Coordinates of C-alpha atoms and ligand atoms in Angstrom, one line a residue:
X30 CA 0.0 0.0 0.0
X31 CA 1.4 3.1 -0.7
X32 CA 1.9 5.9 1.5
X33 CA 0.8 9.8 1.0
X34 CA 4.9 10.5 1.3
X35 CA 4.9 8.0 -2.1
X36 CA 2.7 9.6 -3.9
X37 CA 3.9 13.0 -3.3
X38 CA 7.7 12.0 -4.2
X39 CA 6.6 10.3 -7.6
X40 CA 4.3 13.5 -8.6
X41 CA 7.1 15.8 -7.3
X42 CA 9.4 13.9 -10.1
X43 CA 6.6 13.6 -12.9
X44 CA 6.6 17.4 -12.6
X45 CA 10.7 17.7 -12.3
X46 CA 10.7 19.1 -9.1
X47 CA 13.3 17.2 -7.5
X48 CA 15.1 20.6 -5.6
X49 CA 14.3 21.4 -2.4
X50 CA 14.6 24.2 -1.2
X51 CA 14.0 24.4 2.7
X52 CA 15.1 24.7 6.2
X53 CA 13.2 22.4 8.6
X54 CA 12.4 21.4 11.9
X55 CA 10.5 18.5 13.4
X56 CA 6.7 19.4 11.6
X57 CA 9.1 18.7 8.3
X58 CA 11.2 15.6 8.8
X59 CA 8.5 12.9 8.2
X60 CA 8.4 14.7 4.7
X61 CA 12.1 14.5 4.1
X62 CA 13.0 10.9 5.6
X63 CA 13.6 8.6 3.7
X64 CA 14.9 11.5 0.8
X65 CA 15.1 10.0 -2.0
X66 CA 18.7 9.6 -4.1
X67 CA 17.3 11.9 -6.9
X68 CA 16.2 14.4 -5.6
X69 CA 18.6 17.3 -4.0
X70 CA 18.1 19.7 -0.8
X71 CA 19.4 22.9 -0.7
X72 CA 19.9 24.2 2.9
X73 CA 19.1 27.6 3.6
X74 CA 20.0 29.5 7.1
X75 CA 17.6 31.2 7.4
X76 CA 14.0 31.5 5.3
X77 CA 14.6 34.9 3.6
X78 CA 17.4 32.9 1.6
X79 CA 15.8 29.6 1.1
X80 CA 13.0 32.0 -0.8
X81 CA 15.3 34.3 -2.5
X82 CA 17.3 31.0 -3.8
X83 CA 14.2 29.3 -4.8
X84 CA 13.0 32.8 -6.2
X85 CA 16.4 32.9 -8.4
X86 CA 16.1 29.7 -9.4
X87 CA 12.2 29.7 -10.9
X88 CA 12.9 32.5 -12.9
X89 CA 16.1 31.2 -14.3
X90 CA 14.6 27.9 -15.0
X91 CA 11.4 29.2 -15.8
X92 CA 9.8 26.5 -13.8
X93 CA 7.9 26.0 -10.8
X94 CA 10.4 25.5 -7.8
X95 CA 9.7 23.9 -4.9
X96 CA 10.2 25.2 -1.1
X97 CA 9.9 23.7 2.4
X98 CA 9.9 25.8 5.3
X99 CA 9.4 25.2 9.0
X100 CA 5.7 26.0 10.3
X101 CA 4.9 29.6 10.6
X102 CA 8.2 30.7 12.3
X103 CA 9.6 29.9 8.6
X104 CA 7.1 31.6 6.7
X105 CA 7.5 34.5 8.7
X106 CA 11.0 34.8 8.5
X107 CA 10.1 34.0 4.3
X108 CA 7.8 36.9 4.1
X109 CA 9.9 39.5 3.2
X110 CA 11.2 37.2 0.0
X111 CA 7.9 36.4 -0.7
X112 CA 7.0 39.5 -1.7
X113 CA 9.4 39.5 -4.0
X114 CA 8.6 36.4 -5.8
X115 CA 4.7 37.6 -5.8
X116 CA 5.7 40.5 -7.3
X117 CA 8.3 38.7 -10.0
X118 CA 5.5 36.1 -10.6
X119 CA 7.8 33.8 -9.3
X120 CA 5.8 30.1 -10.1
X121 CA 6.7 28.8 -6.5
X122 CA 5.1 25.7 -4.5
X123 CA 6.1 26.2 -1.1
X124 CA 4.9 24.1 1.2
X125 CA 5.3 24.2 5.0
X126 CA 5.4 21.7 8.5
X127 CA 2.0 21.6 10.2
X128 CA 1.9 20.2 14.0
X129 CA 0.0 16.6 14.1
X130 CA -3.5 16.8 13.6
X131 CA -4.8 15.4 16.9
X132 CA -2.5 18.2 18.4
X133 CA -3.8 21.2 16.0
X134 CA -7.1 22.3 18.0
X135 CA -4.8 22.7 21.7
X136 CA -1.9 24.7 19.9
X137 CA 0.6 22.4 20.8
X138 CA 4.2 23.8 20.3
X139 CA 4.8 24.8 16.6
X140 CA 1.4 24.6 15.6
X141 CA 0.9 26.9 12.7
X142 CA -2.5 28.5 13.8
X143 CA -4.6 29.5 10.4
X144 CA -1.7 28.2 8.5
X145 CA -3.5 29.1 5.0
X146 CA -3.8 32.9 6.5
X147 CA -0.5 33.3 6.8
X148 CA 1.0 34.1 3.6
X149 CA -2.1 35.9 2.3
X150 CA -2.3 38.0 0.1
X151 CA 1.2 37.1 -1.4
X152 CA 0.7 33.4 -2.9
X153 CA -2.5 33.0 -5.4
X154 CA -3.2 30.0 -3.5
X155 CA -2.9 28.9 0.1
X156 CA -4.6 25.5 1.9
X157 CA -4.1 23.2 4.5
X158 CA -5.9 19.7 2.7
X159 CA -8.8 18.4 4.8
X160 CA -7.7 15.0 4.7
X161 CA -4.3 13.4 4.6
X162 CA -5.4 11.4 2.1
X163 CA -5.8 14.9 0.1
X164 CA -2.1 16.4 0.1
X165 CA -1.2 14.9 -3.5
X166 CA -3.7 16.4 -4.7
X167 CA -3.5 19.8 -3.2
X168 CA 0.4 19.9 -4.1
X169 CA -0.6 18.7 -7.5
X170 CA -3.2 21.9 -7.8
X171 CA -0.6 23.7 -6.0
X172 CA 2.2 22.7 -8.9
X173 CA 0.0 23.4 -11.7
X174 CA -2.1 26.6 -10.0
X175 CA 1.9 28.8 -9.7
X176 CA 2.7 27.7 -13.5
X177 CA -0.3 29.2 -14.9
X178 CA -0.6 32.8 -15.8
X179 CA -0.5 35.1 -13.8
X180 CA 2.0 32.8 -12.3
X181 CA 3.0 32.8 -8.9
X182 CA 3.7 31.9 -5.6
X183 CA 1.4 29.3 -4.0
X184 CA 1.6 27.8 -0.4
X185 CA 0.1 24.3 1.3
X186 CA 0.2 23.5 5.0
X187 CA 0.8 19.9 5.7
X188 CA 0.2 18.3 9.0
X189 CA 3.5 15.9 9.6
X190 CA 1.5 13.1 10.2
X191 CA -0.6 12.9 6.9
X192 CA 2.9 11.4 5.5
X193 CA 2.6 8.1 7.1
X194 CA -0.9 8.1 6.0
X195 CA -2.1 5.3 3.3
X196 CA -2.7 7.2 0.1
X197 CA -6.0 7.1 -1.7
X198 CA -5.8 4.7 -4.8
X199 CA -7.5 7.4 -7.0
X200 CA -4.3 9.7 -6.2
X201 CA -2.3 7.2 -9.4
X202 CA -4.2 9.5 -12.0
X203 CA -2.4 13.1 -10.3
X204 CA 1.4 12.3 -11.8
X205 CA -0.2 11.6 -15.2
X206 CA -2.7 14.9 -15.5
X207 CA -0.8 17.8 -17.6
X208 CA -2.6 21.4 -17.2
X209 CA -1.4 23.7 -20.2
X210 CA -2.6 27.5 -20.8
X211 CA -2.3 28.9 -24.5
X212 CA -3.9 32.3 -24.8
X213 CA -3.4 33.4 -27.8
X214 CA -5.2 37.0 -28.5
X215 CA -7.7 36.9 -30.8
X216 CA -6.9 37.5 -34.6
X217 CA -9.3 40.8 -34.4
X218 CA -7.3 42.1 -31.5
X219 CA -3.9 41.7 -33.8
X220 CA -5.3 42.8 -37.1
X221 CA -6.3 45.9 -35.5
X222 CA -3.4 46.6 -33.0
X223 CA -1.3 46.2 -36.0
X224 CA -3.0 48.5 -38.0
X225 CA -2.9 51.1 -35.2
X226 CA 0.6 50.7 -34.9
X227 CA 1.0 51.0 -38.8
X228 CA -1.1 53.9 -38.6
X229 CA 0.8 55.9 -35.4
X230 CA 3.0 58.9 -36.3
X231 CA 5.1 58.5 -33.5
X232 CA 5.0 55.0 -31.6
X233 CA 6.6 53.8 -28.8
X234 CA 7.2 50.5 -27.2
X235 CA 7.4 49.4 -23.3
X236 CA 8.5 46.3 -22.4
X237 CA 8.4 44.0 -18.6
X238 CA 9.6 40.7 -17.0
X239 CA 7.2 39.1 -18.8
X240 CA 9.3 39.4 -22.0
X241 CA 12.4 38.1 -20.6
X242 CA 12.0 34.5 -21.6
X243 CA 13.4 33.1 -25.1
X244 CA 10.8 34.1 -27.7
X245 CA 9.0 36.9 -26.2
X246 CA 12.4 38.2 -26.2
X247 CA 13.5 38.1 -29.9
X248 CA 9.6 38.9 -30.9
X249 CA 10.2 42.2 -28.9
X250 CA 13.1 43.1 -31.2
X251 CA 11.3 41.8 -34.4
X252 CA 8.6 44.4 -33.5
X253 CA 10.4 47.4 -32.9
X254 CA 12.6 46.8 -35.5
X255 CA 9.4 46.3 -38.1
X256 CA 7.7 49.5 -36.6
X257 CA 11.1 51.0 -36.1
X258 CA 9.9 52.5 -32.4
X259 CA 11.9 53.2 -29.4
X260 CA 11.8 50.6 -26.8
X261 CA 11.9 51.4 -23.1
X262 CA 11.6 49.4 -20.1
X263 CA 8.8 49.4 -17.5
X264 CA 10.1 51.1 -14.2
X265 CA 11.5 49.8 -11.4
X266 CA 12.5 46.7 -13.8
X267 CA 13.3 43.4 -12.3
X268 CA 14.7 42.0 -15.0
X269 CA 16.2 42.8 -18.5
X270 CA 13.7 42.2 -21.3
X271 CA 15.5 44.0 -24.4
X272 CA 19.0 43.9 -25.6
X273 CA 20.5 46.8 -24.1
X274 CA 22.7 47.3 -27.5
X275 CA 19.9 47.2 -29.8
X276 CA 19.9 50.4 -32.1
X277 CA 15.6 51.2 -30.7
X278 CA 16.7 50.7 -26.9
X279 CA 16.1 54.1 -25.2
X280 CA 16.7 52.8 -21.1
X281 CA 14.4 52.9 -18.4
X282 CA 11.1 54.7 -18.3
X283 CA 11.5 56.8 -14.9
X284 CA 9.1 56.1 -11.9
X285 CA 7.1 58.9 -11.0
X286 CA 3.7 59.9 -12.5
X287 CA 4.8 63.1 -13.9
X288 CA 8.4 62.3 -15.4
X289 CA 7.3 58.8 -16.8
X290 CA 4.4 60.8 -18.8
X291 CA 7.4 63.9 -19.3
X292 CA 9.7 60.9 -21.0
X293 CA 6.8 59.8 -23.5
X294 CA 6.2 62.9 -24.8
X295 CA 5.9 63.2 -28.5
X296 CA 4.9 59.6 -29.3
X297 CA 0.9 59.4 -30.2
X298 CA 0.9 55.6 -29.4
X299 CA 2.5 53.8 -26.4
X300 CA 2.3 50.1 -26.6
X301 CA 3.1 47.7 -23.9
X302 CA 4.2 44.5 -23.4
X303 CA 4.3 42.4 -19.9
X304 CA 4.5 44.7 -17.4
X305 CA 1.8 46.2 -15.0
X306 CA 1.1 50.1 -16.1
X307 CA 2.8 50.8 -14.5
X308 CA 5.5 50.2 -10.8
X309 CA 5.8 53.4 -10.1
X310 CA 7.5 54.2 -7.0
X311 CA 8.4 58.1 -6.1
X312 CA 4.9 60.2 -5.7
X313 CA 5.3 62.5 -8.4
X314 CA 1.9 63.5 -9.3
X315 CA 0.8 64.5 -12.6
X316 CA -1.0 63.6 -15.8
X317 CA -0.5 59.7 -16.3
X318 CA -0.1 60.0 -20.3
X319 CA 1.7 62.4 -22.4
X320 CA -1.1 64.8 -24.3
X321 CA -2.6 63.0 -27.4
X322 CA -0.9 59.5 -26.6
X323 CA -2.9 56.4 -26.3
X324 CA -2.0 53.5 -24.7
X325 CA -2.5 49.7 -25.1
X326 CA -1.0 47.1 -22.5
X327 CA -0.7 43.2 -23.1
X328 CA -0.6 41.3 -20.1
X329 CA -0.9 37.5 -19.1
X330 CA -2.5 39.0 -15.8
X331 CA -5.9 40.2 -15.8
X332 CA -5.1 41.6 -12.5
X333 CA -2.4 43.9 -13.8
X334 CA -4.6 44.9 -17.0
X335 CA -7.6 45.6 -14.3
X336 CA -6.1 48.5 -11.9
X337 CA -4.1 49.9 -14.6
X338 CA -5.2 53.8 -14.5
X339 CA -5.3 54.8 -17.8
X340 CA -5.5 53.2 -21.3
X341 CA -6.8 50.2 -22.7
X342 CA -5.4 46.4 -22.1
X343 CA -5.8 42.8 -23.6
X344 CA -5.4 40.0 -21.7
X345 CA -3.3 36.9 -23.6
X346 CA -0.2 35.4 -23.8
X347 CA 2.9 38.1 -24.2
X348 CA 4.9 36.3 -26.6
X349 CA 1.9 35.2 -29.0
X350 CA 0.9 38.8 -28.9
X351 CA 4.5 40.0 -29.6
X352 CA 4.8 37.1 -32.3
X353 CA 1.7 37.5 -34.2
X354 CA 2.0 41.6 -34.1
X355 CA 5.6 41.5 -35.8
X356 CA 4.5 39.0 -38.4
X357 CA 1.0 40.9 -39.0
X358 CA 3.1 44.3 -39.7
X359 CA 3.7 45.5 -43.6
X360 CA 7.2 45.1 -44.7
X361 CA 6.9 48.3 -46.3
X362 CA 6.7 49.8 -43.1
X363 CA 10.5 50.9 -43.1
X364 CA 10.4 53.1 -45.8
X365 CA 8.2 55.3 -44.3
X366 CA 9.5 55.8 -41.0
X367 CA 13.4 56.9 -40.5
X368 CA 15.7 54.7 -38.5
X369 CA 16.4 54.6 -35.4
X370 CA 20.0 56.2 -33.9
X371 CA 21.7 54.3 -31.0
X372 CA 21.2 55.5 -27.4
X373 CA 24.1 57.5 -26.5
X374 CA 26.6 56.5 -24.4
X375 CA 28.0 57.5 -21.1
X376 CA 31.7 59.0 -21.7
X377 CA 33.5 56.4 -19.9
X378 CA 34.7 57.0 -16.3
X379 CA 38.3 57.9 -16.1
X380 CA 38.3 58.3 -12.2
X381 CA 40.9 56.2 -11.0
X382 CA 40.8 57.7 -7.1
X383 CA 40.1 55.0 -4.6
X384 CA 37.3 54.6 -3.4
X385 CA 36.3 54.1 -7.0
X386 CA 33.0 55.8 -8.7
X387 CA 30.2 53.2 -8.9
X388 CA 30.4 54.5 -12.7
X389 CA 34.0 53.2 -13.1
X390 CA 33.0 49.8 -11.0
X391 CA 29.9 49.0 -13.3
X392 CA 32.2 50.2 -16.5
X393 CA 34.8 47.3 -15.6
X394 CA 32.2 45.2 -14.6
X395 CA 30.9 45.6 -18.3
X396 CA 34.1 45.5 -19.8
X397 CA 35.2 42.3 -17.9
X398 CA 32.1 40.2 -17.8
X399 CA 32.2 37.0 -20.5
X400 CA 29.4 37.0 -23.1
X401 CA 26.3 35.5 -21.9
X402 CA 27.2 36.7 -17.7
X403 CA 23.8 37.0 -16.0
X404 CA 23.7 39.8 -13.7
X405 CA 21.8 40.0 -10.3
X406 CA 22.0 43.5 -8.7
X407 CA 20.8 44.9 -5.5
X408 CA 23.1 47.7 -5.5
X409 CA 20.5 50.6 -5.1
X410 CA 22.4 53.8 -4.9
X411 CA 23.3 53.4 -8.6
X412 CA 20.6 51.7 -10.5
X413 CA 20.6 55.0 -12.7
X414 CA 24.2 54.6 -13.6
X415 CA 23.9 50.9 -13.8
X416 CA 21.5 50.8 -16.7
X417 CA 23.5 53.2 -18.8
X418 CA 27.3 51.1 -18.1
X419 CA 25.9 47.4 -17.9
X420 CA 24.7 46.1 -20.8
X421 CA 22.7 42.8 -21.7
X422 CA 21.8 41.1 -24.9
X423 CA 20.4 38.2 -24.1
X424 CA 17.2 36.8 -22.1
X425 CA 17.2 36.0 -18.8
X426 CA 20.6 38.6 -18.1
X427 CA 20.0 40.1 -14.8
X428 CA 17.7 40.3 -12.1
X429 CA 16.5 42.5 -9.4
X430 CA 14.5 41.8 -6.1
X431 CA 11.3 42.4 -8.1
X432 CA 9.2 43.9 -4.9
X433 CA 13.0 46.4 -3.5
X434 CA 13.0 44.0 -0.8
X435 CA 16.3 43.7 0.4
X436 CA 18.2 39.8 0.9
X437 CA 17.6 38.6 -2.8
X438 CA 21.1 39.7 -4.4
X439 CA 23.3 37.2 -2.1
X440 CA 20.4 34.3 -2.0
X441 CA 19.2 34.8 -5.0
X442 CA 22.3 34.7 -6.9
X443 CA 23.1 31.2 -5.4
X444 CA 19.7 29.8 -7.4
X445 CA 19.9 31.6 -10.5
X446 CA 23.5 30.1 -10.8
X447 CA 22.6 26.3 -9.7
X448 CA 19.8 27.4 -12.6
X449 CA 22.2 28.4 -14.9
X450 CA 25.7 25.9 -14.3
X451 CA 27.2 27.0 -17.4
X452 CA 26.8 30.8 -17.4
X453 CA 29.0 32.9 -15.6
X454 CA 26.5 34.6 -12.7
X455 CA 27.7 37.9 -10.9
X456 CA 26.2 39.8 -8.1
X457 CA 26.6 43.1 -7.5
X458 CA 25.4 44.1 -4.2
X459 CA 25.4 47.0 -2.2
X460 CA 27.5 46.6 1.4
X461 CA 23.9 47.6 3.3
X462 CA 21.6 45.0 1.0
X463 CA 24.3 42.0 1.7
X464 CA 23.3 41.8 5.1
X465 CA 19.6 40.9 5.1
X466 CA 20.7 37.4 3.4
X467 CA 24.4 37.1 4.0
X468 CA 24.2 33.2 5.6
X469 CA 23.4 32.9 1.3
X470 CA 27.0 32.8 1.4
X471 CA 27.3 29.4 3.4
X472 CA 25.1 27.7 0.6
X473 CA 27.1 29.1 -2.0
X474 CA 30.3 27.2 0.0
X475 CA 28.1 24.1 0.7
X476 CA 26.4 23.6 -3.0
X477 CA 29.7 25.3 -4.6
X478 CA 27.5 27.3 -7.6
X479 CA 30.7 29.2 -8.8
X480 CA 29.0 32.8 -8.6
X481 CA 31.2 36.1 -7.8
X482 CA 29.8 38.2 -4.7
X483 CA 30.6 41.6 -6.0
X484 CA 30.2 43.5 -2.8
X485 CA 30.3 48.0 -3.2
X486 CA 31.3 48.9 0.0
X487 CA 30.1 52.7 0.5
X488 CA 29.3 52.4 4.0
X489 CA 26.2 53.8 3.9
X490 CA 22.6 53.0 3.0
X491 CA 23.1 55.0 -0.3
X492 CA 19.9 54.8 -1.8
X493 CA 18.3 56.2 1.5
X494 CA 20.3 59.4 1.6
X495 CA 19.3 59.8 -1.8
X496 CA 15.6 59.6 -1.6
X497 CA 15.9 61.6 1.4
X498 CA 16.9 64.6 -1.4
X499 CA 13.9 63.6 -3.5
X500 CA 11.4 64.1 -0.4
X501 CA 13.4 67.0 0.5
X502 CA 14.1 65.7 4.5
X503 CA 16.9 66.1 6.6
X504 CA 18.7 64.9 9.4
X505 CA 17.5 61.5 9.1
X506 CA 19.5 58.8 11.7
X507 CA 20.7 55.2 11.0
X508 CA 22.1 55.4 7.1
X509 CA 25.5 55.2 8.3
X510 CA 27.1 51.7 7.8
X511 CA 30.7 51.5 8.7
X512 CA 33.1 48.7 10.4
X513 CA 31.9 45.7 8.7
X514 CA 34.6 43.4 7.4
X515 CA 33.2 41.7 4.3
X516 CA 35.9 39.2 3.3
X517 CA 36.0 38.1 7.1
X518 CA 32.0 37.3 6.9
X519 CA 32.6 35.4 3.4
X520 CA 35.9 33.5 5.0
X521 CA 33.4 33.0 8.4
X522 CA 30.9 31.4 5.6
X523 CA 33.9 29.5 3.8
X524 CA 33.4 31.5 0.8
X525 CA 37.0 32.6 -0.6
X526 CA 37.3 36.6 -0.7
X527 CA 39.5 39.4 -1.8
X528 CA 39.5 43.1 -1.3
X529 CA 40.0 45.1 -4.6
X530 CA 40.5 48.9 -4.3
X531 CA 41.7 50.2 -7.2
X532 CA 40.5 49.9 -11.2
X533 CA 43.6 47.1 -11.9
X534 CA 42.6 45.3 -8.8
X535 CA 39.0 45.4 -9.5
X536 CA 39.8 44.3 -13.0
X537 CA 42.0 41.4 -11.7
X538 CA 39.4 40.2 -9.1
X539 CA 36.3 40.0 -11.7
X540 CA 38.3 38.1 -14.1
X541 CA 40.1 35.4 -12.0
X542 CA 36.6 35.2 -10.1
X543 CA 34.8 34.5 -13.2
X544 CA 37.0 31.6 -14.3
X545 CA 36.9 30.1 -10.5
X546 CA 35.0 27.1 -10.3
X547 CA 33.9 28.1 -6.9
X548 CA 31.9 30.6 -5.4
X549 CA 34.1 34.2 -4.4
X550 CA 33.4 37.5 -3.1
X551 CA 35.1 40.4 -3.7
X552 CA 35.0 43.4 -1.7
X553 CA 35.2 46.9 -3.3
X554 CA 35.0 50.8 -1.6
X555 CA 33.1 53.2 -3.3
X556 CA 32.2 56.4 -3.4
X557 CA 29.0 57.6 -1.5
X558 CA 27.6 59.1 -4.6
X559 CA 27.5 58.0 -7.9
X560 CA 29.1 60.4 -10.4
X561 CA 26.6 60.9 -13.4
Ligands
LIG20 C1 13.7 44.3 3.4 C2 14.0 45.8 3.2 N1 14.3 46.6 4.2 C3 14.6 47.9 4.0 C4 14.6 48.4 2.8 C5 14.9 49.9 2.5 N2 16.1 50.1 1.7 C6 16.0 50.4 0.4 S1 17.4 50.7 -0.3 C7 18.3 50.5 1.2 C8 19.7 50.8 1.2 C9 20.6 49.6 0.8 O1 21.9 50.0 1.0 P1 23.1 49.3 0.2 O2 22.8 47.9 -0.1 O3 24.3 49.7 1.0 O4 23.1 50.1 -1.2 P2 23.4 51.6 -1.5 O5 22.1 52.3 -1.5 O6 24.4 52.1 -0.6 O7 23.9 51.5 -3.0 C10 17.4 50.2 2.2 C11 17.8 49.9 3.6 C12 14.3 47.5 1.7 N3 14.3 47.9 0.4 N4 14.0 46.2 1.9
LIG21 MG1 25.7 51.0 0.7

């Protein structure tokens, strides 16, 4: 007879989700005995950086990952990276120890009271299953619930005895069912999007996560090369979803109300592609669109395409959309409508004073990385000059905590590069940030994914000071960093580290960390303020 723990382990590797991601205690080690020789657990100190790796790791992969944490302690201390994951619709199962059911209703120790509560309203699902006989199939609505669009984070609660538990004979048809989601838009919808487009005098294109994935990627490019627009990206971007180099790349749409609008102006017709309209973070109020521009979103969620203030939206597959636009536009289009100039770029920065510019440390860092490098950043100071020095020209590139919460960079980087073995994965993370997930670094020494820790030491929380200007207040405490030895918490974590100050060193220490099979950090002071 079969057991709800057999089930579970054969659906788990019908559905290739044989990583782990978790840090238990006793509600989760019925779950893991017995751990089966193909499947592989990656260890996480502390929650925030078992979600941030898993978080790294879906979006690399593309595929659901899943995550096993410890009651509610462990999905409080996850919270923080789950917001991050709901906002990066990050397809994650995570699944968390409930106390035994006969000890549920008196609160025993490590009960998780209202365990479906908890997480809301970051996962599109949450559910502790009636019955044990009922966790494959929750897990197996929970698997295929995260990989549809919107995808997202989803959460079960499973009491630790349920695993023991004879499974029903009806749970053999769960590992066979496949759930698949093709939206295509309608034809209508194209023909006439296309012929609006055709028709602009001045279009303009906005692109979001969504189109960082092979296809939506390359359709993105076919389209503004056959309309011959300008292509931004959405603010507060997450992830890089046009070739930075491309000839119609402009940068990155500002984040306020007003200055967004102010950065459209001109163009009659704004089109956009995967992204809510739009993550705006500074309050600068003013009109939403540009005068005379309208604007059409496409968007997998119907959530984002709902609450969007201003324009029209369609709700269908990003990549179809982007596909079926670039092939429905007139090749005689180009004639008509003058080519694009590149962007132009930064003068390079000469500075070679230590503490180095954050402009001279992203130029190296753009100058040294191999082709095909994917970037994770969570330096915040500098994401201004770090769009117009790094550049990217192929999908899945670089990655940002998608929400601004802090503790992705380190734990994130670990996934993305056990996602990604054969590309080279940097982080560069600022000396503030590398704290809220720095125990990351003792699962990059134990699981060895050979990443560089790129660590801008400014010794202040940068990004603070500077906001502080935009909202025009003073004498603020606590943005002051100081006397933290890097390289000592990297050696503390066994992670091998060296301290670069000037350009040469820096230079040395990307390279030779690059080519390392193992995981490095390398610590680097910078300037306070960025210089353009
Ligand atoms: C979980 C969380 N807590 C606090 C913040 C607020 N916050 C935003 S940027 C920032 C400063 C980060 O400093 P650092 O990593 O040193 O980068 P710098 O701004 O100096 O480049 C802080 C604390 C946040 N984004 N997330
Ligand atoms: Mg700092």
């Amino acid at each position: 007879m079969k057991t709800v723990h057999d089930v579970t382990y054969e659906l788990l590797r019908s559905r290739g989700l044989t990583t782990v991601f978790g840090n238990p205690w006793s509600n989760e080690l019925p779950f893991l005995s017995n751990f089966p020789g193909d499947f592989r657990y990656i260890l996480g100190l502390q929650e925030a950086v078992v979600v941030g790796m898993a978080d790294g790791y879906a979006q690399a992969t593309g595929q659901p990952a899943l995550v096993n944490l410890h009651s509610a302690a462990g999905v409080g201390n996850a919270m923080g990276a789950l917001v991050n994951a709901s906002v990066a619709h990050s397809p994650l199962v995570i699944t968390a120890g409930q106390q035994a059911r006969a000890m549920m209703t008196l609160e025993a120790q490590l009960t998780n009271v209202d365990a479906p509560q908890l997480p809301r309203p970051l996962v599109k699902w949450s559910f502790e299953p009636p019955r044990p006989q009922d966790v494959p199939a929750a897990l197996t609505r929970a698997i295929h619930l995260a990989s549809l669009p919107p995808r997202g984070p989803v959460f079960v609660s499973v009491p630790f005895d349920d695993w023991t538990t004879p499974a029903d004979d009806s749970s053999r048809f769960l590992a066979e069912r496949s759930v698949t989601s093709s939206a295509p838009p309608a034809p209508a919808l194209v023909t006439e999007l296309a012929r609006r487009l055709e028709q602009a005098r001045n279009p303009v294109m906005v692109v979001g996560a969504e189109v960082d994935v092979p296809g939506a990627f390359e359709a993105a490019v076919q389209l503004a090369e056959r309309c011959r627009m300008p292509a931004w990206i959405a603010p507060s971007p997450s992830r890089c979803p046009f070739p930075t180099t491309h000839r119609c790349f402009r940068g990155v749409l500002p984040f306020g109300i007003r200055p967004l609008a102010e950065k459209l102006a001109g163009h009659d017709l704004i089109v956009v592609f995967g992204a809510p309209v739009f993550r705006y973070h500074q309050f600068a109020p003013g009109p939403y669109l540009p005068e005379g521009a309208q604007l059409v979103a496409v968007t997998s969620d119907p959530a984002e395409a709902a609450r969007a203030p201003m324009g029209e939206a369609i709700v269908a597959d990003v990549a179809l959309t982007l596909e079926a636009l670039a092939a429905a536009m007139p090749s005689n289009l180009n004639s008509t409508r003058p080519l694009l100039a590149p962007r132009p770029r930064p003068k390079p920065a000469l500075d070679s004073d230590v503490p180095l510019s954050a402009a001279t440390v992203f130029d190296i860092l753009d100058q040294v990385k191999p082709p095909g490098a994917v970037v994770v950043n969570e330096s915040t100071a500098n994401t201004g000059t770090f769009w117009k020095r790094v550049n990217f020209d192929r999908p899945r590139s670089f990655y940002f905590p998608a929400a601004g919460s802090l503790g992705f960079g380190v734990a994130a980087t670990a996934g993305v590069q056990l996602a990604e073995p054969s590309r080279p994965v940097i982080a560069v993370i600022g000396d503030g940030s590398a704290n809220y997930a720095i125990t990351g670094l003792w699962t990059a020494a134990r699981y060895h994914p050979p990443a560089t820790f790129l660590i801008l030491r400014n010794e202040e929380y940068g990004a603070l000071k500077w906001f502080a200007g935009v909202l025009g207040v003073g004498n603020l405490p606590g943005l002051e960093l100081g006397g933290i030895d890097y390289c000592a918490l990297a050696a503390g974590y066994g992670v091998h580290a060296v301290r670069a100050s000037s350009r040469e060193e820096l230079a040395a220490a990307l390279k030779s960390a690059v080519d390392l099979e193992a995981p490095e950090l390398i610590e680097v002071a910078t300037k306070g303020q960025a210089l353009d």
